mmCIF file of C-alpha atoms and ligand atoms in Angstrom:
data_model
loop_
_atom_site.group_PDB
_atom_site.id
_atom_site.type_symbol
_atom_site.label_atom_id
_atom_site.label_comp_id
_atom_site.label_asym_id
_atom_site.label_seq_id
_atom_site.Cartn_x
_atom_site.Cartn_y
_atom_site.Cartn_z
ATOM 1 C CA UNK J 1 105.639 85.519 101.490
ATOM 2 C CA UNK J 2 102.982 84.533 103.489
ATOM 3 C CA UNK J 3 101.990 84.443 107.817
ATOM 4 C CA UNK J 4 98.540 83.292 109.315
ATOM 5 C CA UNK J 5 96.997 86.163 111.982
ATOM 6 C CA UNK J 6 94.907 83.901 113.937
ATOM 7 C CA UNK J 7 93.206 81.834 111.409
ATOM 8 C CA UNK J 8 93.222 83.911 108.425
ATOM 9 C CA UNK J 9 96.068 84.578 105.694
ATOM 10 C CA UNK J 10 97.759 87.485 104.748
ATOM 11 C CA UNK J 11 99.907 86.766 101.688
ATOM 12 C CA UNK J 12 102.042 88.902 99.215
ATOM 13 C CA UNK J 13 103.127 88.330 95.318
ATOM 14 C CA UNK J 14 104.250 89.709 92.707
ATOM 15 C CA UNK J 15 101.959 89.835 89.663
ATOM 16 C CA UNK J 16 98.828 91.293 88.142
ATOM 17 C CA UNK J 17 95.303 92.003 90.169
ATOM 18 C CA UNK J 18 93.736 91.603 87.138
ATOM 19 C CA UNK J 19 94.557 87.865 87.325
ATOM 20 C CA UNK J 20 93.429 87.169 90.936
ATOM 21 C CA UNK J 21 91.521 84.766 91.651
ATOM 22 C CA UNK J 22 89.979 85.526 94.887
ATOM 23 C CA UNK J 23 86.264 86.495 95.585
ATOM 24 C CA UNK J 24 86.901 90.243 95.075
ATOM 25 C CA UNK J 25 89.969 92.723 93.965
ATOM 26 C CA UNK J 26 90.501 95.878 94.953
ATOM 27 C CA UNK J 27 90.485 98.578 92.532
ATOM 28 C CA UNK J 28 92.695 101.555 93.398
ATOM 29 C CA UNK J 29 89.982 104.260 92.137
ATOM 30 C CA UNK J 30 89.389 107.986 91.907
ATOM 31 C CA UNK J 31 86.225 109.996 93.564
ATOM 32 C CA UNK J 32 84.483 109.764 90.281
ATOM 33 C CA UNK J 33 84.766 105.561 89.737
ATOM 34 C CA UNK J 34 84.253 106.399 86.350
ATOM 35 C CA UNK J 35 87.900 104.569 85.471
ATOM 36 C CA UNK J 36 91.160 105.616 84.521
ATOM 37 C CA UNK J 37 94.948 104.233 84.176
ATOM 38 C CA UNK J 38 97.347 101.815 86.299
ATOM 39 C CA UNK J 39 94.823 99.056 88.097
ATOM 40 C CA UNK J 40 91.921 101.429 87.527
ATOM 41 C CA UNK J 41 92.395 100.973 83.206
ATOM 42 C CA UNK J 42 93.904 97.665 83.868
ATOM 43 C CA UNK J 43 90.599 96.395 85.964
ATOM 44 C CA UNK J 44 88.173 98.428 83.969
ATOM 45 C CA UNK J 45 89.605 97.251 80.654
ATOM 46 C CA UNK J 46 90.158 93.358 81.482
ATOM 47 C CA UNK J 47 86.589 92.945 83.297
ATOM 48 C CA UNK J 48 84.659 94.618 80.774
ATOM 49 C CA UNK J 49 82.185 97.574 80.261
ATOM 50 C CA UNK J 50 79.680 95.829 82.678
ATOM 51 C CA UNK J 51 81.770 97.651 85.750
ATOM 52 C CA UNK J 52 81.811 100.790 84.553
ATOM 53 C CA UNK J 53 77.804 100.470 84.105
ATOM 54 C CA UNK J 54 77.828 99.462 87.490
ATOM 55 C CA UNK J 55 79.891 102.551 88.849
ATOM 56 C CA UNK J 56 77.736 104.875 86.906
ATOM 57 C CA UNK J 57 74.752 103.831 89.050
ATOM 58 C CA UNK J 58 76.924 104.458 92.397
ATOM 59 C CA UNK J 59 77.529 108.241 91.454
ATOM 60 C CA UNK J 60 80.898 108.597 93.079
ATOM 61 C CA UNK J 61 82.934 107.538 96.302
ATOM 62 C CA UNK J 62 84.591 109.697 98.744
ATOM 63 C CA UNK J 63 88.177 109.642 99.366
ATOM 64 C CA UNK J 64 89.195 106.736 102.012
ATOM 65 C CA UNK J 65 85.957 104.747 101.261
ATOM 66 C CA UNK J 66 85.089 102.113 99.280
ATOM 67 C CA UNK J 67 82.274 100.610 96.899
ATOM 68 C CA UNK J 68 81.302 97.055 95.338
ATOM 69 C CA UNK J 69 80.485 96.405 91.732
ATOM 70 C CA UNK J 70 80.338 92.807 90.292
ATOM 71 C CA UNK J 71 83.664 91.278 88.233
ATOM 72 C CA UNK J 72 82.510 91.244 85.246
ATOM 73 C CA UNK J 73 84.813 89.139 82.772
ATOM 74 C CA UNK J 74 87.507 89.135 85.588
ATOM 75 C CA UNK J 75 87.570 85.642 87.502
ATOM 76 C CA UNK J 76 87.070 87.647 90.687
ATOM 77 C CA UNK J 77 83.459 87.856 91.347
ATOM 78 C CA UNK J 78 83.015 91.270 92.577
ATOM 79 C CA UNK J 79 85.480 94.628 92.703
ATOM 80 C CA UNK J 80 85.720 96.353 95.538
ATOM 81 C CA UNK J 81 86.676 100.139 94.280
ATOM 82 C CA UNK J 82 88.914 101.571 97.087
ATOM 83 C CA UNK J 83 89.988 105.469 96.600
ATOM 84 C CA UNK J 84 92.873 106.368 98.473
ATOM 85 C CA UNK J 85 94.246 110.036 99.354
ATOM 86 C CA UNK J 86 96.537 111.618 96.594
ATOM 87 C CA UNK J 87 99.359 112.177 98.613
ATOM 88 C CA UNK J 88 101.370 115.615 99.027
ATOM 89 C CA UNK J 89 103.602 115.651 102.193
ATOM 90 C CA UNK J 90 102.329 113.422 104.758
ATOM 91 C CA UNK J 91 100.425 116.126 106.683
ATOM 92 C CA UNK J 92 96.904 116.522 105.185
ATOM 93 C CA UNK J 93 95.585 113.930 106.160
ATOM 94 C CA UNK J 94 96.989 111.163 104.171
ATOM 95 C CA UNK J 95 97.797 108.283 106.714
ATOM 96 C CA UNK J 96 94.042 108.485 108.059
ATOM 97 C CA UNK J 97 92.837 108.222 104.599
ATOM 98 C CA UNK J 98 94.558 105.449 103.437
ATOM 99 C CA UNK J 99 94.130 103.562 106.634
ATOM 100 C CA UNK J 100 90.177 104.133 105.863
ATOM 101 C CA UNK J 101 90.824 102.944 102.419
ATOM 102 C CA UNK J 102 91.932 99.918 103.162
ATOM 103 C CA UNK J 103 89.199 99.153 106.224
ATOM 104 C CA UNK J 104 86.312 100.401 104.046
ATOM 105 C CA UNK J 105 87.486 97.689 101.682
ATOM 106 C CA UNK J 106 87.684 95.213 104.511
ATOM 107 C CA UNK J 107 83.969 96.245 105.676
ATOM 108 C CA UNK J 108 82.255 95.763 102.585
ATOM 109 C CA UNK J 109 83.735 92.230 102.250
ATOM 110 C CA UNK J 110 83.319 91.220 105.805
ATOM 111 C CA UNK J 111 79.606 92.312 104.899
ATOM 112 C CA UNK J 112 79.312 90.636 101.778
ATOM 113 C CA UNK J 113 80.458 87.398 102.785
ATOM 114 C CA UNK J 114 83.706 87.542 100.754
ATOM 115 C CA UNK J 115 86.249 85.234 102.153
ATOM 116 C CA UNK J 116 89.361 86.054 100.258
ATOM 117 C CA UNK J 117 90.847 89.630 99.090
ATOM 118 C CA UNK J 118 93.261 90.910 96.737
ATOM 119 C CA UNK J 119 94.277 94.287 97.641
ATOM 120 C CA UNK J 120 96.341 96.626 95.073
ATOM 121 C CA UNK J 121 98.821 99.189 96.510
ATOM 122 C CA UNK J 122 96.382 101.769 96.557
ATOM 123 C CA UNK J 123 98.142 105.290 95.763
ATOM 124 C CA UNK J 124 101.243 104.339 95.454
ATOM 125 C CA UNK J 125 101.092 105.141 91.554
ATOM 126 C CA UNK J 126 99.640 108.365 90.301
ATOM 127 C CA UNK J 127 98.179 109.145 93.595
ATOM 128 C CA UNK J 128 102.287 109.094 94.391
ATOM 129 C CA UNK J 129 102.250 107.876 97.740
ATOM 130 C CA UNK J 130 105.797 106.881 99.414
ATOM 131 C CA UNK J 131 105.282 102.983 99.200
ATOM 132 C CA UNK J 132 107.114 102.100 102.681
ATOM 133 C CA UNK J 133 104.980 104.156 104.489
ATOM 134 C CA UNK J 134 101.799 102.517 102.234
ATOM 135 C CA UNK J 135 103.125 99.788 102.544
ATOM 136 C CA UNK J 136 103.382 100.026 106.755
ATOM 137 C CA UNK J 137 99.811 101.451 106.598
ATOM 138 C CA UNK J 138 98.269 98.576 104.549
ATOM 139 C CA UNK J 139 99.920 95.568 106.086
ATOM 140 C CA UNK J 140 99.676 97.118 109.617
ATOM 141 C CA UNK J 141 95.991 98.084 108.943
ATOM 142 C CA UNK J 142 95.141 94.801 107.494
ATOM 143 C CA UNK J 143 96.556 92.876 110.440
ATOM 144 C CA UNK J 144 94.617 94.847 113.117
ATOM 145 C CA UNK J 145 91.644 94.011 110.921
ATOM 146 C CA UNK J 146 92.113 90.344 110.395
ATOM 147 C CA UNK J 147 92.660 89.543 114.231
ATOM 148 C CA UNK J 148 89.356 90.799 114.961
ATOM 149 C CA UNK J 149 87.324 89.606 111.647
ATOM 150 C CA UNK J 150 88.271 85.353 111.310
ATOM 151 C CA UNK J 151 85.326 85.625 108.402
ATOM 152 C CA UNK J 152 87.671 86.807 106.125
ATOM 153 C CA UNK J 153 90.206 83.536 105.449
ATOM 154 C CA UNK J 154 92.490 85.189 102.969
ATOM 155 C CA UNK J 155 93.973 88.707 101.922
ATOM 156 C CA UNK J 156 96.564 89.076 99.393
ATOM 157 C CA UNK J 157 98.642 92.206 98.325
ATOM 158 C CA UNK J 158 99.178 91.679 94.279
ATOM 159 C CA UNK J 159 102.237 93.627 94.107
ATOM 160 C CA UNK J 160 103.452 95.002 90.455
ATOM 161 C CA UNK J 161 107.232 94.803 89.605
ATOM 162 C CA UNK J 162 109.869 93.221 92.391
ATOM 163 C CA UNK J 163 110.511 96.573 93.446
ATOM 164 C CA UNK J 164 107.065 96.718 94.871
ATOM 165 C CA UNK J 165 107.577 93.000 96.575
ATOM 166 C CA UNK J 166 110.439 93.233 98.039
ATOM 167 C CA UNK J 167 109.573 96.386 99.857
ATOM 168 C CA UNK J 168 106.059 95.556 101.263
ATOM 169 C CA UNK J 169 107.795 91.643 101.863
ATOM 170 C CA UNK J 170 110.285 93.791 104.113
ATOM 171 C CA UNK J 171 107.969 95.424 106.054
ATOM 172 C CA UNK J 172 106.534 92.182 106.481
ATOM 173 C CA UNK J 173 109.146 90.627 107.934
ATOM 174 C CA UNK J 174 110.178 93.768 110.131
ATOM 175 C CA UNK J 175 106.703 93.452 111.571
ATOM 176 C CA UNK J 176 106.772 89.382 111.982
ATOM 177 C CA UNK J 177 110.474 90.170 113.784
ATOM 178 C CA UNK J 178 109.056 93.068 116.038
ATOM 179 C CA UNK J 179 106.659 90.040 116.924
ATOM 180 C CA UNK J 180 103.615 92.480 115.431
ATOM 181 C CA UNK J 181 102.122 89.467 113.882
ATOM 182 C CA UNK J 182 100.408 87.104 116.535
ATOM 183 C CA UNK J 183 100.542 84.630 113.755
ATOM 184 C CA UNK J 184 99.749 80.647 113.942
ATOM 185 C CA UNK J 185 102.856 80.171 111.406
ATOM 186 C CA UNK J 186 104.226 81.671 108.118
ATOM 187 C CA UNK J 187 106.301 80.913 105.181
HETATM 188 N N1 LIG G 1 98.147 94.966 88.961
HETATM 189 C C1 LIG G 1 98.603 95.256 90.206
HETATM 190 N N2 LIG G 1 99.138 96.446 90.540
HETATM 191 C C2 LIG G 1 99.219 97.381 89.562
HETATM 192 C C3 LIG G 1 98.744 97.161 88.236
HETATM 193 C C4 LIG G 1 98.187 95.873 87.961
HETATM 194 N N3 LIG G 1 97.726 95.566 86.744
HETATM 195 N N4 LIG G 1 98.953 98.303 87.514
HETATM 196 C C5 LIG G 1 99.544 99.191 88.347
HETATM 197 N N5 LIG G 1 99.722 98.649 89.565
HETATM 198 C C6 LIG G 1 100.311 99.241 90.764
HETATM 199 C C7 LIG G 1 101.129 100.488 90.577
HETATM 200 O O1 LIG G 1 102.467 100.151 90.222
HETATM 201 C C8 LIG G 1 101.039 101.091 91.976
HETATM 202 O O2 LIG G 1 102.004 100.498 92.827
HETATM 203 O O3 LIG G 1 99.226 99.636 91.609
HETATM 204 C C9 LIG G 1 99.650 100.687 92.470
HETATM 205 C C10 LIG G 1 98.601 101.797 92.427
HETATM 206 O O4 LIG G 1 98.856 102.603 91.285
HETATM 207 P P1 LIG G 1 97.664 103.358 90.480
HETATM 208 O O5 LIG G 1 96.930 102.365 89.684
HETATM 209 O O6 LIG G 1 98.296 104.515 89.778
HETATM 210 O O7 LIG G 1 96.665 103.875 91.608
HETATM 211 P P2 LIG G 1 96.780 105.115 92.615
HETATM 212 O O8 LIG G 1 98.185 105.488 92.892
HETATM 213 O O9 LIG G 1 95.879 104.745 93.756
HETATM 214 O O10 LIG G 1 96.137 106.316 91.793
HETATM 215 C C11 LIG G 1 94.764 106.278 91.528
HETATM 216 O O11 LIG G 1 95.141 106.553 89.203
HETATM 217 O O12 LIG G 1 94.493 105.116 87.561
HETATM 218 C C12 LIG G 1 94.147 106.262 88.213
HETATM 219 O O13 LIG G 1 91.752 106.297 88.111
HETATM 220 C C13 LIG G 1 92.863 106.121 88.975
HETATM 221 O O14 LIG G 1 92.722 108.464 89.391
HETATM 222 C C14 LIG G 1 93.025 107.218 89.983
HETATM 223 C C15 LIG G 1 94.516 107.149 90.324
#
């Protein structure tokens, strides 16, 4: 699925961040950004032990911020490492973080000159966040962004399993329907 917000393009799929071949992916990291499983393993393990060098030099990354490393081997040149809030009941927090997450991200590409995005679904894995409420956060968060940044030309949610999809494509659509989206045309 795809809409335009303004001039820019927020898209989803289904498929593999590791495969992505915008200027930057987002990693869905811990505090320490020294690695670990889902996208984290997957990123770390596909673009090669020059990240993690990287990441050792940064020293850490508060939850809801974000930091840059290069890509590596991955065809994405750089990795934006976004750490999201682990999520318990909705009340500590959570929402804010993840919000600050996914604008942190946005920040450091608007700043870098990256023009297109691939986002993960940060902590919606281990970090166990509901993912229709992520999903809301992200897409809603992401939108507010785009209309005010036209630098950034592309940002794309890599989605893992159908399952995933088909519930951040719904949200989507409730938000294009609600007429949330002051879009130029979608798909
Ligand atoms: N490509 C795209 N999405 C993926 C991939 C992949 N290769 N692998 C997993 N996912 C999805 C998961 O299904 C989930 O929806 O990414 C989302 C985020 O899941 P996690 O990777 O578990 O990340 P998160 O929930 O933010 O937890 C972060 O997990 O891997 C550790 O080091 C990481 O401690 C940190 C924690």
């Amino acid at each position: 699925m795809k809409v335009t917000i303004n001039r820019s393009i927020l898209e989803l799929v289904e498929g593999d961040i590791t495969h992505q071949d915008t200027d930057a992916v987002v990693n869905a990291a811990n505090p320490s950004l020294l690695g670990g499983g889902g996208v984290d393993g997957a990123i770390h393990r596909a673009g090669g032990p020059q990240i993690l060098e990287e990441c050792k030099t940064i020293g850490g990354c508060p939850t809801g911020e974000a930091r840059m490393t290069i890509g590596g081997r991955l065809k994405a040149r750089y990795v934006i490492h976004a750490v999201g809030p682990i999520y318990k009941d909705g009340r500590q927090h959570e929402p804010d973080l993840l919000v600050s997450a996914y604008r942190s991200s946005l920040g450091l590409a608007s700043r870098h000159k990256i023009k297109s995005v691939a986002f993960s679904s940060i902590s919606t894995g281990v970090y166990g966040y509901p993912m229709e409420t992520a999903a809301e956060i992200a897409l809603t968060t992401t939108r507010r962004y785009l209309e005010g940044h036209p630098e950034i030309q592309l940002v794309r949610f890599v989605l893992f399993g159908m399952m995933a999809y088909e519930v951040y494509e719904r949200v989507l659509r409730s938000m294009k329907e609600a007429g949330r989206l002051n879009e130029g045309g979608s798909s």
